[in-house]
């Protein structure tokens, strides 16, 4: 009989003021979360666009101390509002070199010194005439990657992948959630501490992306109104809205349902994967874990 080796992966979810960690593992047929940790350092981890290396190290070490994991690699899910992400209309006839130059020019309008960023892109859709495409562009400062890699190196861990909480949640949705045939269109909203990231998924594929800042002092009703406006901007009927992220609260869901014509719910990873009772109890209190779990699933999936 051929036995499948159970792989383990650490995932860290890094926000401005805290770090969450979990160990995810299993086989392609059986995924589980075996441990969970959390730590909030005394100083902010990210402030004025810069990483506080001491605070990051303190939070990561404390968060991982409760895992007692033997995994050798880790994924990082960064809070959405820490990372630049935008969709840009791009001439689909550009050569590779011309496209790179154009993206550098575009990024100069959004981030300081694009050459000091790791830039990832994805094509969301193309025009019917084949002359234009809508491209998702994500930029993460190289200094942040270096700081994360340095902290992990001190713990004998190698950095496997870095992404945002929202795009990790997108992958979780595609990999773990069965989309009903009668509801192939889903709006996915990631509510962070200061930003809403919003995607339209059609048959599990991301078709549009947008973001909106959450103003200081915004109430649950204010945030619900912002999400409703993002849905309305799509110009089509969206029957299902799914929320995730650290800003997803019962009050926000209640406010959304009060003014929403369709279904609105929080994305609960424990409906689709297993965890020990004490770990499940902790995760249920942290809607921000979905994106990290999604990145862990992606890593496990890539090693099949």
PDB file of C-alpha atoms in Angstrom:
ATOM      1  CA  UNK A   1       0.000   0.000   0.000  1.00  0.00           C
ATOM      2  CA  UNK A   2       1.276   3.487  -0.890  1.00  0.00           C
ATOM      3  CA  UNK A   3       1.001   6.003   1.968  1.00  0.00           C
ATOM      4  CA  UNK A   4       0.907   9.762   1.400  1.00  0.00           C
ATOM      5  CA  UNK A   5       3.234  11.850   3.533  1.00  0.00           C
ATOM      6  CA  UNK A   6       1.466  14.449   5.663  1.00  0.00           C
ATOM      7  CA  UNK A   7       3.045  17.826   4.994  1.00  0.00           C
ATOM      8  CA  UNK A   8       3.088  20.701   7.488  1.00  0.00           C
ATOM      9  CA  UNK A   9       3.221  24.419   6.740  1.00  0.00           C
ATOM     10  CA  UNK A  10       3.418  27.444   9.025  1.00  0.00           C
ATOM     11  CA  UNK A  11       1.422  30.523   8.091  1.00  0.00           C
ATOM     12  CA  UNK A  12       1.935  33.943   9.669  1.00  0.00           C
ATOM     13  CA  UNK A  13      -0.665  36.696   9.334  1.00  0.00           C
ATOM     14  CA  UNK A  14       1.039  40.046   9.888  1.00  0.00           C
ATOM     15  CA  UNK A  15      -1.034  43.129  10.700  1.00  0.00           C
ATOM     16  CA  UNK A  16      -0.035  46.568  11.941  1.00  0.00           C
ATOM     17  CA  UNK A  17      -0.460  45.686  15.583  1.00  0.00           C
ATOM     18  CA  UNK A  18      -0.268  41.898  15.877  1.00  0.00           C
ATOM     19  CA  UNK A  19       0.770  38.586  14.372  1.00  0.00           C
ATOM     20  CA  UNK A  20      -1.393  35.475  14.116  1.00  0.00           C
ATOM     21  CA  UNK A  21       0.171  32.108  13.337  1.00  0.00           C
ATOM     22  CA  UNK A  22      -1.084  28.644  12.561  1.00  0.00           C
ATOM     23  CA  UNK A  23       0.173  25.291  11.412  1.00  0.00           C
ATOM     24  CA  UNK A  24      -1.712  23.739   8.538  1.00  0.00           C
ATOM     25  CA  UNK A  25      -1.071  20.364   7.044  1.00  0.00           C
ATOM     26  CA  UNK A  26      -2.323  17.051   5.798  1.00  0.00           C
ATOM     27  CA  UNK A  27      -2.685  15.453   2.406  1.00  0.00           C
ATOM     28  CA  UNK A  28      -4.606  16.659  -0.645  1.00  0.00           C
ATOM     29  CA  UNK A  29      -7.592  14.659   0.651  1.00  0.00           C
ATOM     30  CA  UNK A  30      -7.417  15.720   4.298  1.00  0.00           C
ATOM     31  CA  UNK A  31      -6.428  19.212   5.432  1.00  0.00           C
ATOM     32  CA  UNK A  32      -6.315  20.222   9.077  1.00  0.00           C
ATOM     33  CA  UNK A  33      -5.125  23.038  11.320  1.00  0.00           C
ATOM     34  CA  UNK A  34      -3.189  21.669  14.277  1.00  0.00           C
ATOM     35  CA  UNK A  35      -2.111  24.776  16.199  1.00  0.00           C
ATOM     36  CA  UNK A  36      -2.803  28.503  16.505  1.00  0.00           C
ATOM     37  CA  UNK A  37      -0.961  31.390  18.140  1.00  0.00           C
ATOM     38  CA  UNK A  38      -1.293  35.148  18.534  1.00  0.00           C
ATOM     39  CA  UNK A  39       0.876  37.981  19.796  1.00  0.00           C
ATOM     40  CA  UNK A  40       0.576  41.771  19.987  1.00  0.00           C
ATOM     41  CA  UNK A  41       3.868  43.608  20.655  1.00  0.00           C
ATOM     42  CA  UNK A  42       4.048  46.806  22.680  1.00  0.00           C
ATOM     43  CA  UNK A  43       5.026  48.895  19.641  1.00  0.00           C
ATOM     44  CA  UNK A  44       3.305  48.892  16.213  1.00  0.00           C
ATOM     45  CA  UNK A  45       4.826  46.425  13.748  1.00  0.00           C
ATOM     46  CA  UNK A  46       4.305  48.802  10.830  1.00  0.00           C
ATOM     47  CA  UNK A  47       4.200  52.567  11.289  1.00  0.00           C
ATOM     48  CA  UNK A  48       4.446  55.302   8.655  1.00  0.00           C
ATOM     49  CA  UNK A  49       5.123  52.680   5.995  1.00  0.00           C
ATOM     50  CA  UNK A  50       8.138  51.203   7.781  1.00  0.00           C
ATOM     51  CA  UNK A  51       8.580  47.884   9.549  1.00  0.00           C
ATOM     52  CA  UNK A  52       9.696  47.974  13.176  1.00  0.00           C
ATOM     53  CA  UNK A  53      12.096  45.028  13.052  1.00  0.00           C
ATOM     54  CA  UNK A  54      12.219  44.639  16.827  1.00  0.00           C
ATOM     55  CA  UNK A  55       8.423  44.602  17.169  1.00  0.00           C
ATOM     56  CA  UNK A  56       8.074  42.186  14.236  1.00  0.00           C
ATOM     57  CA  UNK A  57      10.616  39.784  15.720  1.00  0.00           C
ATOM     58  CA  UNK A  58       8.990  39.976  19.147  1.00  0.00           C
ATOM     59  CA  UNK A  59       5.518  39.267  17.765  1.00  0.00           C
ATOM     60  CA  UNK A  60       6.592  36.437  15.442  1.00  0.00           C
ATOM     61  CA  UNK A  61       8.647  34.695  18.146  1.00  0.00           C
ATOM     62  CA  UNK A  62       5.844  34.927  20.708  1.00  0.00           C
ATOM     63  CA  UNK A  63       3.176  33.824  18.256  1.00  0.00           C
ATOM     64  CA  UNK A  64       5.152  30.805  17.053  1.00  0.00           C
ATOM     65  CA  UNK A  65       6.185  29.710  20.550  1.00  0.00           C
ATOM     66  CA  UNK A  66       2.771  28.125  21.120  1.00  0.00           C
ATOM     67  CA  UNK A  67       2.858  26.115  17.874  1.00  0.00           C
ATOM     68  CA  UNK A  68       5.842  23.868  18.636  1.00  0.00           C
ATOM     69  CA  UNK A  69       5.912  23.093  14.949  1.00  0.00           C
ATOM     70  CA  UNK A  70       8.462  20.984  13.103  1.00  0.00           C
ATOM     71  CA  UNK A  71       7.666  22.625   9.761  1.00  0.00           C
ATOM     72  CA  UNK A  72      10.622  24.137   7.920  1.00  0.00           C
ATOM     73  CA  UNK A  73       8.819  26.670   5.706  1.00  0.00           C
ATOM     74  CA  UNK A  74       6.395  29.531   6.278  1.00  0.00           C
ATOM     75  CA  UNK A  75       3.969  31.633   4.273  1.00  0.00           C
ATOM     76  CA  UNK A  76       3.218  35.260   5.137  1.00  0.00           C
ATOM     77  CA  UNK A  77      -0.207  36.856   4.708  1.00  0.00           C
ATOM     78  CA  UNK A  78       0.105  40.637   5.052  1.00  0.00           C
ATOM     79  CA  UNK A  79      -2.836  42.755   6.137  1.00  0.00           C
ATOM     80  CA  UNK A  80      -4.490  44.209   3.041  1.00  0.00           C
ATOM     81  CA  UNK A  81      -3.964  47.813   4.074  1.00  0.00           C
ATOM     82  CA  UNK A  82      -0.189  47.260   4.289  1.00  0.00           C
ATOM     83  CA  UNK A  83       0.151  46.467   0.587  1.00  0.00           C
ATOM     84  CA  UNK A  84      -0.479  48.462  -2.590  1.00  0.00           C
ATOM     85  CA  UNK A  85      -2.942  46.778  -4.949  1.00  0.00           C
ATOM     86  CA  UNK A  86      -4.717  48.280  -7.949  1.00  0.00           C
ATOM     87  CA  UNK A  87      -6.225  47.337 -11.295  1.00  0.00           C
ATOM     88  CA  UNK A  88      -4.877  49.094 -14.373  1.00  0.00           C
ATOM     89  CA  UNK A  89      -6.035  49.139 -18.009  1.00  0.00           C
ATOM     90  CA  UNK A  90      -3.115  48.003 -20.156  1.00  0.00           C
ATOM     91  CA  UNK A  91      -2.541  47.955 -23.913  1.00  0.00           C
ATOM     92  CA  UNK A  92      -2.568  44.238 -24.736  1.00  0.00           C
ATOM     93  CA  UNK A  93      -0.258  44.723 -27.729  1.00  0.00           C
ATOM     94  CA  UNK A  94       2.743  45.873 -25.635  1.00  0.00           C
ATOM     95  CA  UNK A  95       5.898  43.795 -25.731  1.00  0.00           C
ATOM     96  CA  UNK A  96       7.271  42.379 -22.465  1.00  0.00           C
ATOM     97  CA  UNK A  97       9.862  45.163 -22.205  1.00  0.00           C
ATOM     98  CA  UNK A  98       7.339  47.887 -23.061  1.00  0.00           C
ATOM     99  CA  UNK A  99       4.888  46.468 -20.511  1.00  0.00           C
ATOM    100  CA  UNK A 100       7.509  46.573 -17.759  1.00  0.00           C
ATOM    101  CA  UNK A 101       8.350  50.190 -18.592  1.00  0.00           C
ATOM    102  CA  UNK A 102       4.665  51.110 -18.606  1.00  0.00           C
ATOM    103  CA  UNK A 103       4.049  49.441 -15.236  1.00  0.00           C
ATOM    104  CA  UNK A 104       7.028  51.291 -13.732  1.00  0.00           C
ATOM    105  CA  UNK A 105       5.565  54.555 -15.034  1.00  0.00           C
ATOM    106  CA  UNK A 106       2.135  53.730 -13.592  1.00  0.00           C
ATOM    107  CA  UNK A 107       3.547  52.686 -10.209  1.00  0.00           C
ATOM    108  CA  UNK A 108       5.402  55.990  -9.893  1.00  0.00           C
ATOM    109  CA  UNK A 109       1.971  57.557  -9.396  1.00  0.00           C
ATOM    110  CA  UNK A 110       1.187  55.287  -6.446  1.00  0.00           C
ATOM    111  CA  UNK A 111       4.325  54.172  -4.596  1.00  0.00           C
ATOM    112  CA  UNK A 112       7.652  55.732  -3.724  1.00  0.00           C
ATOM    113  CA  UNK A 113      10.506  54.252  -5.785  1.00  0.00           C
ATOM    114  CA  UNK A 114       8.853  51.299  -7.575  1.00  0.00           C
ATOM    115  CA  UNK A 115      12.280  49.723  -8.110  1.00  0.00           C
ATOM    116  CA  UNK A 116      12.387  49.075  -4.356  1.00  0.00           C
ATOM    117  CA  UNK A 117       9.244  46.939  -4.523  1.00  0.00           C
ATOM    118  CA  UNK A 118       8.477  43.357  -5.458  1.00  0.00           C
ATOM    119  CA  UNK A 119       5.760  43.664  -8.119  1.00  0.00           C
ATOM    120  CA  UNK A 120       3.357  40.867  -9.028  1.00  0.00           C
ATOM    121  CA  UNK A 121       0.734  41.058 -11.757  1.00  0.00           C
ATOM    122  CA  UNK A 122      -2.252  39.043 -12.937  1.00  0.00           C
ATOM    123  CA  UNK A 123      -4.562  39.501 -15.905  1.00  0.00           C
ATOM    124  CA  UNK A 124      -8.180  39.655 -14.761  1.00  0.00           C
ATOM    125  CA  UNK A 125      -9.895  40.066 -18.123  1.00  0.00           C
ATOM    126  CA  UNK A 126      -9.363  41.096 -21.736  1.00  0.00           C
ATOM    127  CA  UNK A 127     -11.466  43.284 -24.000  1.00  0.00           C
ATOM    128  CA  UNK A 128     -13.508  41.620 -26.743  1.00  0.00           C
ATOM    129  CA  UNK A 129     -11.319  43.180 -29.454  1.00  0.00           C
ATOM    130  CA  UNK A 130      -8.123  41.868 -27.833  1.00  0.00           C
ATOM    131  CA  UNK A 131      -6.533  45.308 -27.655  1.00  0.00           C
ATOM    132  CA  UNK A 132      -6.782  45.961 -23.919  1.00  0.00           C
ATOM    133  CA  UNK A 133      -6.519  43.960 -20.717  1.00  0.00           C
ATOM    134  CA  UNK A 134      -7.278  44.738 -17.090  1.00  0.00           C
ATOM    135  CA  UNK A 135      -4.292  43.858 -14.954  1.00  0.00           C
ATOM    136  CA  UNK A 136      -4.088  43.493 -11.191  1.00  0.00           C
ATOM    137  CA  UNK A 137      -0.836  44.959  -9.847  1.00  0.00           C
ATOM    138  CA  UNK A 138       0.435  44.259  -6.322  1.00  0.00           C
ATOM    139  CA  UNK A 139       3.576  45.910  -4.910  1.00  0.00           C
ATOM    140  CA  UNK A 140       5.325  45.015  -1.643  1.00  0.00           C
ATOM    141  CA  UNK A 141       8.435  46.884  -0.386  1.00  0.00           C
ATOM    142  CA  UNK A 142      11.571  44.762  -0.702  1.00  0.00           C
ATOM    143  CA  UNK A 143      12.652  45.954   2.750  1.00  0.00           C
ATOM    144  CA  UNK A 144       9.593  44.258   4.257  1.00  0.00           C
ATOM    145  CA  UNK A 145      10.411  40.981   2.520  1.00  0.00           C
ATOM    146  CA  UNK A 146      13.988  41.196   3.790  1.00  0.00           C
ATOM    147  CA  UNK A 147      12.790  41.887   7.348  1.00  0.00           C
ATOM    148  CA  UNK A 148      10.396  38.938   7.246  1.00  0.00           C
ATOM    149  CA  UNK A 149      13.034  36.625   5.797  1.00  0.00           C
ATOM    150  CA  UNK A 150      15.555  37.716   8.439  1.00  0.00           C
ATOM    151  CA  UNK A 151      13.165  37.029  11.324  1.00  0.00           C
ATOM    152  CA  UNK A 152      12.248  33.611   9.930  1.00  0.00           C
ATOM    153  CA  UNK A 153      15.913  32.746   9.327  1.00  0.00           C
ATOM    154  CA  UNK A 154      16.563  33.247  13.034  1.00  0.00           C
ATOM    155  CA  UNK A 155      13.909  30.600  13.688  1.00  0.00           C
ATOM    156  CA  UNK A 156      15.369  28.191  11.097  1.00  0.00           C
ATOM    157  CA  UNK A 157      12.421  28.746   8.775  1.00  0.00           C
ATOM    158  CA  UNK A 158      12.568  29.575   5.082  1.00  0.00           C
ATOM    159  CA  UNK A 159      10.115  32.018   3.528  1.00  0.00           C
ATOM    160  CA  UNK A 160       7.923  30.189   1.040  1.00  0.00           C
ATOM    161  CA  UNK A 161       5.506  32.885  -0.174  1.00  0.00           C
ATOM    162  CA  UNK A 162       4.179  36.350   0.660  1.00  0.00           C
ATOM    163  CA  UNK A 163       0.743  37.598  -0.332  1.00  0.00           C
ATOM    164  CA  UNK A 164      -2.102  39.639   1.091  1.00  0.00           C
ATOM    165  CA  UNK A 165      -4.858  38.497   3.389  1.00  0.00           C
ATOM    166  CA  UNK A 166      -7.469  39.169   0.702  1.00  0.00           C
ATOM    167  CA  UNK A 167      -5.817  37.223  -2.102  1.00  0.00           C
ATOM    168  CA  UNK A 168      -5.228  34.344   0.297  1.00  0.00           C
ATOM    169  CA  UNK A 169      -8.955  34.373   1.059  1.00  0.00           C
ATOM    170  CA  UNK A 170      -9.663  34.309  -2.677  1.00  0.00           C
ATOM    171  CA  UNK A 171      -7.599  31.141  -2.983  1.00  0.00           C
ATOM    172  CA  UNK A 172      -9.328  29.596   0.031  1.00  0.00           C
ATOM    173  CA  UNK A 173     -12.679  30.291  -1.580  1.00  0.00           C
ATOM    174  CA  UNK A 174     -11.632  28.715  -4.883  1.00  0.00           C
ATOM    175  CA  UNK A 175      -9.958  25.689  -3.272  1.00  0.00           C
ATOM    176  CA  UNK A 176     -12.308  24.836  -0.432  1.00  0.00           C
ATOM    177  CA  UNK A 177     -15.748  26.297  -1.096  1.00  0.00           C
ATOM    178  CA  UNK A 178     -18.144  24.642  -3.523  1.00  0.00           C
ATOM    179  CA  UNK A 179     -19.935  27.414  -5.422  1.00  0.00           C
ATOM    180  CA  UNK A 180     -23.640  26.588  -5.938  1.00  0.00           C
ATOM    181  CA  UNK A 181     -24.522  26.223  -9.601  1.00  0.00           C
ATOM    182  CA  UNK A 182     -27.475  28.561  -9.125  1.00  0.00           C
ATOM    183  CA  UNK A 183     -25.203  31.243  -7.616  1.00  0.00           C
ATOM    184  CA  UNK A 184     -22.036  31.329  -9.752  1.00  0.00           C
ATOM    185  CA  UNK A 185     -21.359  35.021  -8.990  1.00  0.00           C
ATOM    186  CA  UNK A 186     -19.967  35.873  -5.546  1.00  0.00           C
ATOM    187  CA  UNK A 187     -18.710  39.180  -4.136  1.00  0.00           C
ATOM    188  CA  UNK A 188     -15.834  38.732  -1.665  1.00  0.00           C
ATOM    189  CA  UNK A 189     -15.064  41.660   0.647  1.00  0.00           C
ATOM    190  CA  UNK A 190     -11.998  41.730   2.889  1.00  0.00           C
ATOM    191  CA  UNK A 191     -12.519  44.240   5.698  1.00  0.00           C
ATOM    192  CA  UNK A 192      -9.268  45.379   7.270  1.00  0.00           C
ATOM    193  CA  UNK A 193      -8.494  47.995   9.886  1.00  0.00           C
ATOM    194  CA  UNK A 194      -8.389  50.841   7.370  1.00  0.00           C
ATOM    195  CA  UNK A 195      -9.312  49.403   3.950  1.00  0.00           C
ATOM    196  CA  UNK A 196     -11.877  47.262   2.166  1.00  0.00           C
ATOM    197  CA  UNK A 197     -10.589  44.948  -0.569  1.00  0.00           C
ATOM    198  CA  UNK A 198     -13.315  43.754  -2.905  1.00  0.00           C
ATOM    199  CA  UNK A 199     -13.388  41.050  -5.597  1.00  0.00           C
ATOM    200  CA  UNK A 200     -16.046  39.668  -7.882  1.00  0.00           C
ATOM    201  CA  UNK A 201     -15.643  35.928  -8.435  1.00  0.00           C
ATOM    202  CA  UNK A 202     -17.459  34.331 -11.336  1.00  0.00           C
ATOM    203  CA  UNK A 203     -17.449  30.530 -11.300  1.00  0.00           C
ATOM    204  CA  UNK A 204     -14.574  30.735  -8.813  1.00  0.00           C
ATOM    205  CA  UNK A 205     -12.429  33.015 -10.988  1.00  0.00           C
ATOM    206  CA  UNK A 206     -11.540  36.565  -9.975  1.00  0.00           C
ATOM    207  CA  UNK A 207     -12.981  38.945 -12.549  1.00  0.00           C
ATOM    208  CA  UNK A 208     -12.748  42.371 -10.899  1.00  0.00           C
ATOM    209  CA  UNK A 209     -10.901  43.908  -7.956  1.00  0.00           C
ATOM    210  CA  UNK A 210     -11.226  47.257  -6.205  1.00  0.00           C
ATOM    211  CA  UNK A 211     -10.339  48.822  -2.869  1.00  0.00           C
ATOM    212  CA  UNK A 212     -11.691  51.598  -0.697  1.00  0.00           C
ATOM    213  CA  UNK A 213     -10.250  53.302   2.380  1.00  0.00           C
ATOM    214  CA  UNK A 214     -12.208  53.152   5.623  1.00  0.00           C
ATOM    215  CA  UNK A 215     -12.336  56.615   7.115  1.00  0.00           C
ATOM    216  CA  UNK A 216     -11.346  57.170  10.734  1.00  0.00           C
ATOM    217  CA  UNK A 217     -14.201  56.625  13.142  1.00  0.00           C
ATOM    218  CA  UNK A 218     -16.376  54.820  10.584  1.00  0.00           C
ATOM    219  CA  UNK A 219     -19.249  52.860  12.116  1.00  0.00           C
ATOM    220  CA  UNK A 220     -20.472  49.429  11.037  1.00  0.00           C
ATOM    221  CA  UNK A 221     -23.260  51.159   9.107  1.00  0.00           C
ATOM    222  CA  UNK A 222     -20.689  53.395   7.355  1.00  0.00           C
ATOM    223  CA  UNK A 223     -18.596  50.388   6.309  1.00  0.00           C
ATOM    224  CA  UNK A 224     -21.722  48.520   5.186  1.00  0.00           C
ATOM    225  CA  UNK A 225     -22.666  51.531   3.066  1.00  0.00           C
ATOM    226  CA  UNK A 226     -19.191  51.530   1.483  1.00  0.00           C
ATOM    227  CA  UNK A 227     -19.453  47.824   0.649  1.00  0.00           C
ATOM    228  CA  UNK A 228     -22.920  48.325  -0.827  1.00  0.00           C
ATOM    229  CA  UNK A 229     -21.508  51.116  -3.008  1.00  0.00           C
ATOM    230  CA  UNK A 230     -18.727  48.816  -4.242  1.00  0.00           C
ATOM    231  CA  UNK A 231     -21.299  46.177  -5.154  1.00  0.00           C
ATOM    232  CA  UNK A 232     -23.491  48.751  -6.934  1.00  0.00           C
ATOM    233  CA  UNK A 233     -20.493  49.945  -8.962  1.00  0.00           C
ATOM    234  CA  UNK A 234     -20.340  46.509 -10.607  1.00  0.00           C
ATOM    235  CA  UNK A 235     -23.539  47.280 -12.481  1.00  0.00           C
ATOM    236  CA  UNK A 236     -24.931  43.767 -12.187  1.00  0.00           C
ATOM    237  CA  UNK A 237     -26.952  41.636  -9.803  1.00  0.00           C
ATOM    238  CA  UNK A 238     -24.772  39.973  -7.165  1.00  0.00           C
ATOM    239  CA  UNK A 239     -26.843  37.516  -5.116  1.00  0.00           C
ATOM    240  CA  UNK A 240     -24.166  36.532  -2.583  1.00  0.00           C
ATOM    241  CA  UNK A 241     -21.738  38.605  -0.526  1.00  0.00           C
ATOM    242  CA  UNK A 242     -19.039  36.917   1.560  1.00  0.00           C
ATOM    243  CA  UNK A 243     -16.935  38.795   4.132  1.00  0.00           C
ATOM    244  CA  UNK A 244     -13.583  38.015   5.716  1.00  0.00           C
ATOM    245  CA  UNK A 245     -10.819  39.945   7.463  1.00  0.00           C
ATOM    246  CA  UNK A 246     -10.075  41.410  10.868  1.00  0.00           C
ATOM    247  CA  UNK A 247     -12.829  44.025  10.503  1.00  0.00           C
ATOM    248  CA  UNK A 248     -15.596  41.476   9.941  1.00  0.00           C
ATOM    249  CA  UNK A 249     -17.893  41.730  12.956  1.00  0.00           C
ATOM    250  CA  UNK A 250     -21.441  40.588  13.816  1.00  0.00           C
ATOM    251  CA  UNK A 251     -22.458  44.260  13.838  1.00  0.00           C
ATOM    252  CA  UNK A 252     -21.172  44.757  10.286  1.00  0.00           C
ATOM    253  CA  UNK A 253     -22.974  41.651   9.048  1.00  0.00           C
ATOM    254  CA  UNK A 254     -26.186  42.838  10.690  1.00  0.00           C
ATOM    255  CA  UNK A 255     -25.852  46.272   9.066  1.00  0.00           C
ATOM    256  CA  UNK A 256     -25.236  44.680   5.666  1.00  0.00           C
ATOM    257  CA  UNK A 257     -28.183  42.321   5.908  1.00  0.00           C
ATOM    258  CA  UNK A 258     -30.466  45.181   6.879  1.00  0.00           C
ATOM    259  CA  UNK A 259     -29.843  46.937   3.562  1.00  0.00           C
ATOM    260  CA  UNK A 260     -28.879  44.012   1.359  1.00  0.00           C
ATOM    261  CA  UNK A 261     -31.129  42.227  -1.080  1.00  0.00           C
ATOM    262  CA  UNK A 262     -29.024  39.083  -1.290  1.00  0.00           C
ATOM    263  CA  UNK A 263     -27.149  36.747   1.021  1.00  0.00           C
ATOM    264  CA  UNK A 264     -24.411  38.182   3.285  1.00  0.00           C
ATOM    265  CA  UNK A 265     -22.252  35.944   5.449  1.00  0.00           C
ATOM    266  CA  UNK A 266     -18.803  35.653   6.990  1.00  0.00           C
ATOM    267  CA  UNK A 267     -16.392  33.180   5.410  1.00  0.00           C
ATOM    268  CA  UNK A 268     -15.899  30.539   8.108  1.00  0.00           C
ATOM    269  CA  UNK A 269     -12.951  28.261   7.262  1.00  0.00           C
ATOM    270  CA  UNK A 270     -14.039  25.683   9.838  1.00  0.00           C
ATOM    271  CA  UNK A 271     -17.011  24.782   7.678  1.00  0.00           C
ATOM    272  CA  UNK A 272     -14.580  23.272   5.177  1.00  0.00           C
ATOM    273  CA  UNK A 273     -11.507  22.096   7.099  1.00  0.00           C
ATOM    274  CA  UNK A 274     -10.913  20.508  10.499  1.00  0.00           C
ATOM    275  CA  UNK A 275      -9.121  21.638  13.658  1.00  0.00           C
ATOM    276  CA  UNK A 276      -8.875  20.342  17.247  1.00  0.00           C
ATOM    277  CA  UNK A 277     -11.531  21.730  19.573  1.00  0.00           C
ATOM    278  CA  UNK A 278      -9.269  24.200  21.401  1.00  0.00           C
ATOM    279  CA  UNK A 279      -7.814  25.464  18.098  1.00  0.00           C
ATOM    280  CA  UNK A 280     -11.245  25.715  16.470  1.00  0.00           C
ATOM    281  CA  UNK A 281     -12.445  27.834  19.386  1.00  0.00           C
ATOM    282  CA  UNK A 282      -9.570  30.289  18.889  1.00  0.00           C
ATOM    283  CA  UNK A 283      -9.971  30.500  15.114  1.00  0.00           C
ATOM    284  CA  UNK A 284     -13.700  31.176  15.359  1.00  0.00           C
ATOM    285  CA  UNK A 285     -12.848  34.388  17.156  1.00  0.00           C
ATOM    286  CA  UNK A 286     -10.482  35.514  14.390  1.00  0.00           C
ATOM    287  CA  UNK A 287     -12.115  36.158  11.001  1.00  0.00           C
ATOM    288  CA  UNK A 288      -8.692  37.332   9.807  1.00  0.00           C
ATOM    289  CA  UNK A 289      -7.404  33.754   9.641  1.00  0.00           C
ATOM    290  CA  UNK A 290      -9.117  32.824   6.355  1.00  0.00           C
ATOM    291  CA  UNK A 291      -6.526  34.527   4.146  1.00  0.00           C
ATOM    292  CA  UNK A 292      -3.639  32.851   5.926  1.00  0.00           C
ATOM    293  CA  UNK A 293      -5.305  29.462   5.698  1.00  0.00           C
ATOM    294  CA  UNK A 294      -5.780  30.067   1.974  1.00  0.00           C
ATOM    295  CA  UNK A 295      -2.052  30.697   1.498  1.00  0.00           C
ATOM    296  CA  UNK A 296      -1.259  27.521   3.425  1.00  0.00           C
ATOM    297  CA  UNK A 297      -3.625  25.553   1.211  1.00  0.00           C
ATOM    298  CA  UNK A 298      -1.952  27.033  -1.864  1.00  0.00           C
ATOM    299  CA  UNK A 299       1.484  25.917  -0.657  1.00  0.00           C
ATOM    300  CA  UNK A 300       0.276  22.414   0.136  1.00  0.00           C
ATOM    301  CA  UNK A 301      -1.485  22.243  -3.218  1.00  0.00           C
ATOM    302  CA  UNK A 302       1.675  23.299  -5.084  1.00  0.00           C
ATOM    303  CA  UNK A 303       3.597  20.371  -3.566  1.00  0.00           C
ATOM    304  CA  UNK A 304       1.241  17.608  -4.641  1.00  0.00           C
TER     305      UNK A 304
END
